[in-house]
CSV table of C-alpha atoms in Angstrom, one decimal:
chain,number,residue,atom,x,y,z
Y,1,UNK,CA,-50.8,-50.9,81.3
Y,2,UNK,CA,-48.3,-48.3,81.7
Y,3,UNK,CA,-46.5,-46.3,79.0
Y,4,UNK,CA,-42.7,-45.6,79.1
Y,5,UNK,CA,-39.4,-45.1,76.8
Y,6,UNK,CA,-36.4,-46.8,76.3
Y,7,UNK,CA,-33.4,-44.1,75.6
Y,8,UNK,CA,-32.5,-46.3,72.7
Y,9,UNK,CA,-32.4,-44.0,69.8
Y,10,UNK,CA,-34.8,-41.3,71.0
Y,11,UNK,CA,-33.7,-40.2,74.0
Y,12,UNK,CA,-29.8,-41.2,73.7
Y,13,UNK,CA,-28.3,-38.2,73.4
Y,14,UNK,CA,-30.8,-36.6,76.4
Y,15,UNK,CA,-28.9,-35.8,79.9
Y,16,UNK,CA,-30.9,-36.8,82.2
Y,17,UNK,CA,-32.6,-33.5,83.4
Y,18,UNK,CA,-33.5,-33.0,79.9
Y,19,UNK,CA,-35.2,-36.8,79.5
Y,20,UNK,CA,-37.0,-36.5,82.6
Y,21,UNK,CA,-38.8,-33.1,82.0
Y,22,UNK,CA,-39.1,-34.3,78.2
Y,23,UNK,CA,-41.2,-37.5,79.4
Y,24,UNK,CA,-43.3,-35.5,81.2
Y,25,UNK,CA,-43.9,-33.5,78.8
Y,26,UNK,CA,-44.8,-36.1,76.4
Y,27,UNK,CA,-46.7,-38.0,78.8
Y,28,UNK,CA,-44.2,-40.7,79.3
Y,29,UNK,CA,-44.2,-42.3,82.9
Y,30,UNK,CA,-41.3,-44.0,83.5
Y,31,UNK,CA,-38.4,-45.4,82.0
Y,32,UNK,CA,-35.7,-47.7,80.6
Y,33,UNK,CA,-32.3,-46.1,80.9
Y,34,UNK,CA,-30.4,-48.1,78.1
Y,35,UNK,CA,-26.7,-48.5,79.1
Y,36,UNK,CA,-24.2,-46.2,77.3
Y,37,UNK,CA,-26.4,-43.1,76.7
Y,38,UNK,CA,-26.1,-39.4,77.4
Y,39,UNK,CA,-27.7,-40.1,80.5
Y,40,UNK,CA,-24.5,-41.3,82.3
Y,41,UNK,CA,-26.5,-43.8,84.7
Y,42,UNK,CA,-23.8,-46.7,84.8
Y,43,UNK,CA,-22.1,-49.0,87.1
Y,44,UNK,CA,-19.3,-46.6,88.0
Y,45,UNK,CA,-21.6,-44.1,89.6
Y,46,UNK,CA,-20.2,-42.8,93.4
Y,47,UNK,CA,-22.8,-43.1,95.7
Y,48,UNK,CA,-23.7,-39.7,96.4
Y,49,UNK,CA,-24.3,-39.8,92.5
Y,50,UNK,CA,-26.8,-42.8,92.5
Y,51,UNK,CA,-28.3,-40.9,95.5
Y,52,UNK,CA,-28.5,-37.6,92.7
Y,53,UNK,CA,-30.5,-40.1,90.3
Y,54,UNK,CA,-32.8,-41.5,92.7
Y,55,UNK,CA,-33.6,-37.5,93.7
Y,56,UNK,CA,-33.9,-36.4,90.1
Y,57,UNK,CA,-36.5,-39.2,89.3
Y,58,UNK,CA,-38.8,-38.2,92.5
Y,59,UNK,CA,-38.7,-34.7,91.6
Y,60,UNK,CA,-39.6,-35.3,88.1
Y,61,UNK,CA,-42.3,-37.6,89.1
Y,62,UNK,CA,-41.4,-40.2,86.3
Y,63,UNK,CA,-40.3,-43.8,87.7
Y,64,UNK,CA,-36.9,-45.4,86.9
Y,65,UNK,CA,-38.3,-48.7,85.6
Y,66,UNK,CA,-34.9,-50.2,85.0
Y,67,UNK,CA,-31.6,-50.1,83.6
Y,68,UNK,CA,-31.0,-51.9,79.7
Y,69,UNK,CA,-28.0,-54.0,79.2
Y,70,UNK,CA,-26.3,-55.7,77.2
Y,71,UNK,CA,-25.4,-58.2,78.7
Y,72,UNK,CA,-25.8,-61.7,77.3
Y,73,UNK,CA,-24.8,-65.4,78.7
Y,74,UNK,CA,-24.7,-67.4,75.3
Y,75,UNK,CA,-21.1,-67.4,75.1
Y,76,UNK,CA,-19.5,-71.0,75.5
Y,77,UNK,CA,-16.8,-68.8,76.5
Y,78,UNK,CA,-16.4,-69.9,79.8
Y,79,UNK,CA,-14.4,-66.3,80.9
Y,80,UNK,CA,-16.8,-64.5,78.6
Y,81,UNK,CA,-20.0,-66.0,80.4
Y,82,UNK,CA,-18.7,-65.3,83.8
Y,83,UNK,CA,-17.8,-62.0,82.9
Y,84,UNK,CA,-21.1,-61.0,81.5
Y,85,UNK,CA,-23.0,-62.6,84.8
Y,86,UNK,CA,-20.5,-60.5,87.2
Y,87,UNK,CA,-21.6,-57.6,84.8
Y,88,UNK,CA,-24.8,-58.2,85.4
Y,89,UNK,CA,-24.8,-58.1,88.9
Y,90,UNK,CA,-22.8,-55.2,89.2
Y,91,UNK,CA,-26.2,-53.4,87.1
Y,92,UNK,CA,-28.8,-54.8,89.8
Y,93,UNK,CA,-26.8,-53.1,92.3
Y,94,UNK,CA,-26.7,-50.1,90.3
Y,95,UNK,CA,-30.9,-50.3,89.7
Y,96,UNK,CA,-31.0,-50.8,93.8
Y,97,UNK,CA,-29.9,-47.8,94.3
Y,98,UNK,CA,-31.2,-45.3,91.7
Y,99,UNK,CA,-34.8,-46.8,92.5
Y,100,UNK,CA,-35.3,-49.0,89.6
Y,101,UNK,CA,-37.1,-52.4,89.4
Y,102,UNK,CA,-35.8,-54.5,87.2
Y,103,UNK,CA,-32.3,-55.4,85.1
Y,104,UNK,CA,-33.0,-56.3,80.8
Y,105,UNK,CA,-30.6,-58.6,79.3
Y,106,UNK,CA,-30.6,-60.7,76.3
Y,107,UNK,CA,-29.9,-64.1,74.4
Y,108,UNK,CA,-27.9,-62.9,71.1
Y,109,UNK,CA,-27.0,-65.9,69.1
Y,110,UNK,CA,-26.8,-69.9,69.2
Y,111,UNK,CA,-23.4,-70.7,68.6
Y,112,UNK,CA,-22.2,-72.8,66.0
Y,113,UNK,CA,-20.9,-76.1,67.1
Y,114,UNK,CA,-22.4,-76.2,70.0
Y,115,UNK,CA,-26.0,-78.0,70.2
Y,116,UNK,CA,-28.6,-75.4,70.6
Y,117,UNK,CA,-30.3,-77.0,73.9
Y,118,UNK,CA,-26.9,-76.9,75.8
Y,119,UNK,CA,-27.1,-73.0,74.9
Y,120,UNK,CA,-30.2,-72.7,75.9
Y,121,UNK,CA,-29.8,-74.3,78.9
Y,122,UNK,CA,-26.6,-72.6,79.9
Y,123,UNK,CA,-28.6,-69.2,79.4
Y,124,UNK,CA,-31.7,-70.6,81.8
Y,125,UNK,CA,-28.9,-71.4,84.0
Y,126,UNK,CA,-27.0,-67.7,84.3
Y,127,UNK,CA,-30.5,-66.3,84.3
Y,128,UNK,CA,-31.4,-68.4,88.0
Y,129,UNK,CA,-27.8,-67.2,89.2
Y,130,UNK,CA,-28.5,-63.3,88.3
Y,131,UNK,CA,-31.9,-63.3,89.5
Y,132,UNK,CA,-31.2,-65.1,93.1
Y,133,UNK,CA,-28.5,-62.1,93.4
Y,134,UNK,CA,-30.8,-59.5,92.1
Y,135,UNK,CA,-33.3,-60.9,94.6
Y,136,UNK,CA,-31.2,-59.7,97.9
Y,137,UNK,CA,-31.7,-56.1,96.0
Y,138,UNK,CA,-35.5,-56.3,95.0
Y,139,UNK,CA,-34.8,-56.3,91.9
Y,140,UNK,CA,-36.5,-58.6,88.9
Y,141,UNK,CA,-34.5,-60.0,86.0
Y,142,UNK,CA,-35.6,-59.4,82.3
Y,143,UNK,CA,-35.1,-61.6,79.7
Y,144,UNK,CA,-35.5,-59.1,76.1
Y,145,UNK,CA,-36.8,-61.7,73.5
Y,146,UNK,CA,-33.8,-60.8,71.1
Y,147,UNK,CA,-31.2,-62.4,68.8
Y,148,UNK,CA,-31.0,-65.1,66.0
Y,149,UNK,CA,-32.7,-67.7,66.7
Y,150,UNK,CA,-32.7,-67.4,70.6
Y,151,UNK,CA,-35.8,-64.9,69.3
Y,152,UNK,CA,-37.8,-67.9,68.5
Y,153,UNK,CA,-40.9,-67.7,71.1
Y,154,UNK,CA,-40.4,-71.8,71.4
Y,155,UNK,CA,-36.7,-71.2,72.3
Y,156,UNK,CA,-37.3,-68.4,74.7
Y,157,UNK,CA,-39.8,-71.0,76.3
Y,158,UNK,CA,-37.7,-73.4,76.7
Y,159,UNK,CA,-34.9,-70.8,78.5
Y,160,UNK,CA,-37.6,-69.6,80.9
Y,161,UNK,CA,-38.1,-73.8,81.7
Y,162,UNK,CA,-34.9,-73.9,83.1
Y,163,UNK,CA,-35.0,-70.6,84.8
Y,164,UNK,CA,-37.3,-71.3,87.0
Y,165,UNK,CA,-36.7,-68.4,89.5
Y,166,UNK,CA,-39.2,-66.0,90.1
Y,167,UNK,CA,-36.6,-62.8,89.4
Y,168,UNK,CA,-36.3,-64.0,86.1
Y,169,UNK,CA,-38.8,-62.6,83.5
Y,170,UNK,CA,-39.6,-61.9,79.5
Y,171,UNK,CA,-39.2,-58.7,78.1
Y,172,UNK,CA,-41.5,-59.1,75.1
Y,173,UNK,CA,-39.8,-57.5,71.9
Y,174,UNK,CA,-42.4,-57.4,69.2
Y,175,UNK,CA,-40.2,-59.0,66.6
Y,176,UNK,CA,-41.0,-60.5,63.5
Y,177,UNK,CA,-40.6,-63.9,65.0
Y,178,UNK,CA,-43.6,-63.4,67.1
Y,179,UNK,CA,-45.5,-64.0,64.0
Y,180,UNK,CA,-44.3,-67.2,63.2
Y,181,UNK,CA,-47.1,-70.5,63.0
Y,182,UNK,CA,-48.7,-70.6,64.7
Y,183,UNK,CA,-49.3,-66.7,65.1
Y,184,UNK,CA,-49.0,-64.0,67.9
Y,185,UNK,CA,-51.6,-65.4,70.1
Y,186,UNK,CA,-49.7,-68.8,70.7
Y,187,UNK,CA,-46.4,-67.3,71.0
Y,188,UNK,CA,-47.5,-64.6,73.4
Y,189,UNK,CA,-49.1,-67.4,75.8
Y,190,UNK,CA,-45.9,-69.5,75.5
Y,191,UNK,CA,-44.1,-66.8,77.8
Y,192,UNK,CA,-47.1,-64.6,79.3
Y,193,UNK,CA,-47.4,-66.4,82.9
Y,194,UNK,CA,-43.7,-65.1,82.7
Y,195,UNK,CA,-44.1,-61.8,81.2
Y,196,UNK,CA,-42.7,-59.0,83.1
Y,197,UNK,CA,-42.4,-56.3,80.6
Y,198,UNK,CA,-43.2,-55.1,76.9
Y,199,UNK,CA,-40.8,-53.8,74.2
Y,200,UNK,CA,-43.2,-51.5,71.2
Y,201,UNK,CA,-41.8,-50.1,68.3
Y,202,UNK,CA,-43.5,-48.1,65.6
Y,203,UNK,CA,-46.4,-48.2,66.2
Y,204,UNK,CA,-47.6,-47.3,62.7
Y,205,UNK,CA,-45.8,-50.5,61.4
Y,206,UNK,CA,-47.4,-53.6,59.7
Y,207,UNK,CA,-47.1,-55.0,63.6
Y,208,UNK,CA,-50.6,-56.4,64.9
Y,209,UNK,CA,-50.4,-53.8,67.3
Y,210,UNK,CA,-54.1,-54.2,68.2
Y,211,UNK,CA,-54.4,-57.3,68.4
Y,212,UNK,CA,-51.2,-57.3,71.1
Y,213,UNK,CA,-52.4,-54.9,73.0
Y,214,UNK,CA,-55.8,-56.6,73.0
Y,215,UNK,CA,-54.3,-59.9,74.3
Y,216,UNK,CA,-52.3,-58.4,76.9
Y,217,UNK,CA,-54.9,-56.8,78.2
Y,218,UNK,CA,-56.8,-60.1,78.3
Y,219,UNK,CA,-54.3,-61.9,80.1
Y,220,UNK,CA,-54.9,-59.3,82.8
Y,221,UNK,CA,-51.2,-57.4,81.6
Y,222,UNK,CA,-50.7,-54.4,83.5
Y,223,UNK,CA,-46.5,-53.5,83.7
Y,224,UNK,CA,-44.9,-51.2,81.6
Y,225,UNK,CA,-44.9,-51.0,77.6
Y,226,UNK,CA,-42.0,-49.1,76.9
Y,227,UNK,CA,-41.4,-47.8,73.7
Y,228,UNK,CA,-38.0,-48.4,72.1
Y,229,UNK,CA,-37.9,-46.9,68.8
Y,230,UNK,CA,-34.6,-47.1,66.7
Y,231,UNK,CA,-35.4,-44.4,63.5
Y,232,UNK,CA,-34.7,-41.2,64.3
Y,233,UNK,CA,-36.7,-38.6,64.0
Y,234,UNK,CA,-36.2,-35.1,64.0
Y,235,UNK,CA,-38.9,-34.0,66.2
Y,236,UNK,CA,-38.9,-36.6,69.2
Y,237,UNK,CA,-41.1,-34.8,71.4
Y,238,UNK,CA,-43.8,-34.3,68.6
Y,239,UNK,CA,-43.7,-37.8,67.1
Y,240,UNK,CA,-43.4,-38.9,71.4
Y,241,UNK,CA,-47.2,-37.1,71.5
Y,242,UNK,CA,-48.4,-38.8,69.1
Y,243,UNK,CA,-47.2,-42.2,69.6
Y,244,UNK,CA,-49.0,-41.8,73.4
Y,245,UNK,CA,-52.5,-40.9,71.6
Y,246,UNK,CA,-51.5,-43.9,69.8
Y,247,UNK,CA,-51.0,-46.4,72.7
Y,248,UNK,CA,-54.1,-45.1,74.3
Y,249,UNK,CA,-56.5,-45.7,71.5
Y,250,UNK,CA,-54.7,-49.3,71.3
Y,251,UNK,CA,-54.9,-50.0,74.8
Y,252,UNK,CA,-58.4,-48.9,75.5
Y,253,UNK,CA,-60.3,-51.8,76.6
Y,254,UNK,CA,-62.2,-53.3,74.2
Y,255,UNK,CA,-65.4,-55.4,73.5
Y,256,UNK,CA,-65.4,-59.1,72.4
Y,257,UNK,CA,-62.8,-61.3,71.5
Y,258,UNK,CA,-58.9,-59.8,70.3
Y,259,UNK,CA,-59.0,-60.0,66.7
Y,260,UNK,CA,-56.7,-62.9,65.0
Y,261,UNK,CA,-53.8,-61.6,63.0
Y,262,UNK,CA,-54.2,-63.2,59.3
């Protein structure tokens, strides 16, 4: 496994000179470039300024693992769904050519008054139309477990049945409904022959931290856990330290079978 950041609250208000040399620093090797930040990596980019980006990361040495959206295709807005797809693939151009890997996007709600497995099935169905396009650019879709109710490990499933294209992966969020009967260790395999990359939090939390980190590692896991952590703190670099001891402690492999969450 591989340890990077999302700019989500740490790292927002970082240009991107200062994020790069601060993840060194910190021991951070790669990362998430959440859409809207300080770091001014977005769609309207020239292209001598994606070309500046892609030479910034190889000087730095830290890898541009992709570009966090917002982007979302529950909408039974027809005009809204269409416009959040063509959003989307204007991002997986973007990620071609700054050197990233992979586009996140999310599920954010089931509508009301519309049956649950026609939103479902609509999102499986812009996921297969964003991936095949981010295909042409080498670049992997991935699916943040995220929003009410679409966050439901069992509903995330049965998204990823319907997009059945490779590009198309899960972003594993460590949310609460992870947790759900019947526990971590069934959810997790629900989506892990689709897993592409992992979402962690505090890692000081009430989480099963270990035991996650010992099941990835037992499913043979080894992308990017990218830290995404949305309390702020005053010392980022410090608390960025220690959270890196943290993960490789946790992620040291270990003897015997993963412990089982109570």
């Amino acid at each position: 496994m591989r340890l990077g950041l999302v700019t989500y609250m740490w790292g927002a208000e970082w240009d991107l000179p200062t994020l790069l040399a601060n993840c060194r620093e910190t021991g951070f090797a790669g990362v998430e470039l959440r859409t809207q930040h300080k770091h001014g990596v977005e769609p309207t980019l020239s292209a001598d300024e994606r070309r500046a980006v892609v030479d910034l990361f190889a000087a730095s040495g830290i890898e541009l693992v992709g570009l966090g959206t917002t982007c979302e295709y529950h909408s039974p807005d027809r005009e809204v769904l269409r416009r959040n797809i063509e959003q989307t693939k204007e991002f997986i151009k973007l990620c071609h050519d700054c050197g990233g890997s992979g586009v996140k996007v999310r599920p954010n709600a089931l509508p009301e008054d519309v049956p649950p497995t026609q939103t479902l099935e609509q999102i499986g169905q812009a996921l297969n139309e964003v991936a095949a396009f981010g295909e042409g650019y080498g670049i992997a879709i991935r699916l943040e477990v995220h929003g009410p109710g679409t966050s439901r490990l069992e509903n995330i499933k049965a998204i990823m049945d319907v997009a059945q294209h490779p590009g198309a992966t899960v972003c594993w969020n460590c949310n609460a409904t992870d947790l759900e009967a019947p526990g971590l260790e069934h959810n997790l395999r629900l989506v892990a022959d689709r897993l592409g990359t992992v979402h962690i939090h505090d890692l000081i939390s009430d989480y099963p931290w270990q035991q996650l980190f010992d099941l990835l590692n037992e499913i043979g896991f080894e992308g990017w856990t990218l830290l995404e952590e949305g309390s702020p703190t005053a010392d980022p670099i410090r608390v960025m330290k220690y959270y890196r001891l943290l993960w490789e402690r946790m992620t040291a492999p270990r003897q015997g079978p993963s412990p089982r969450a109570e």
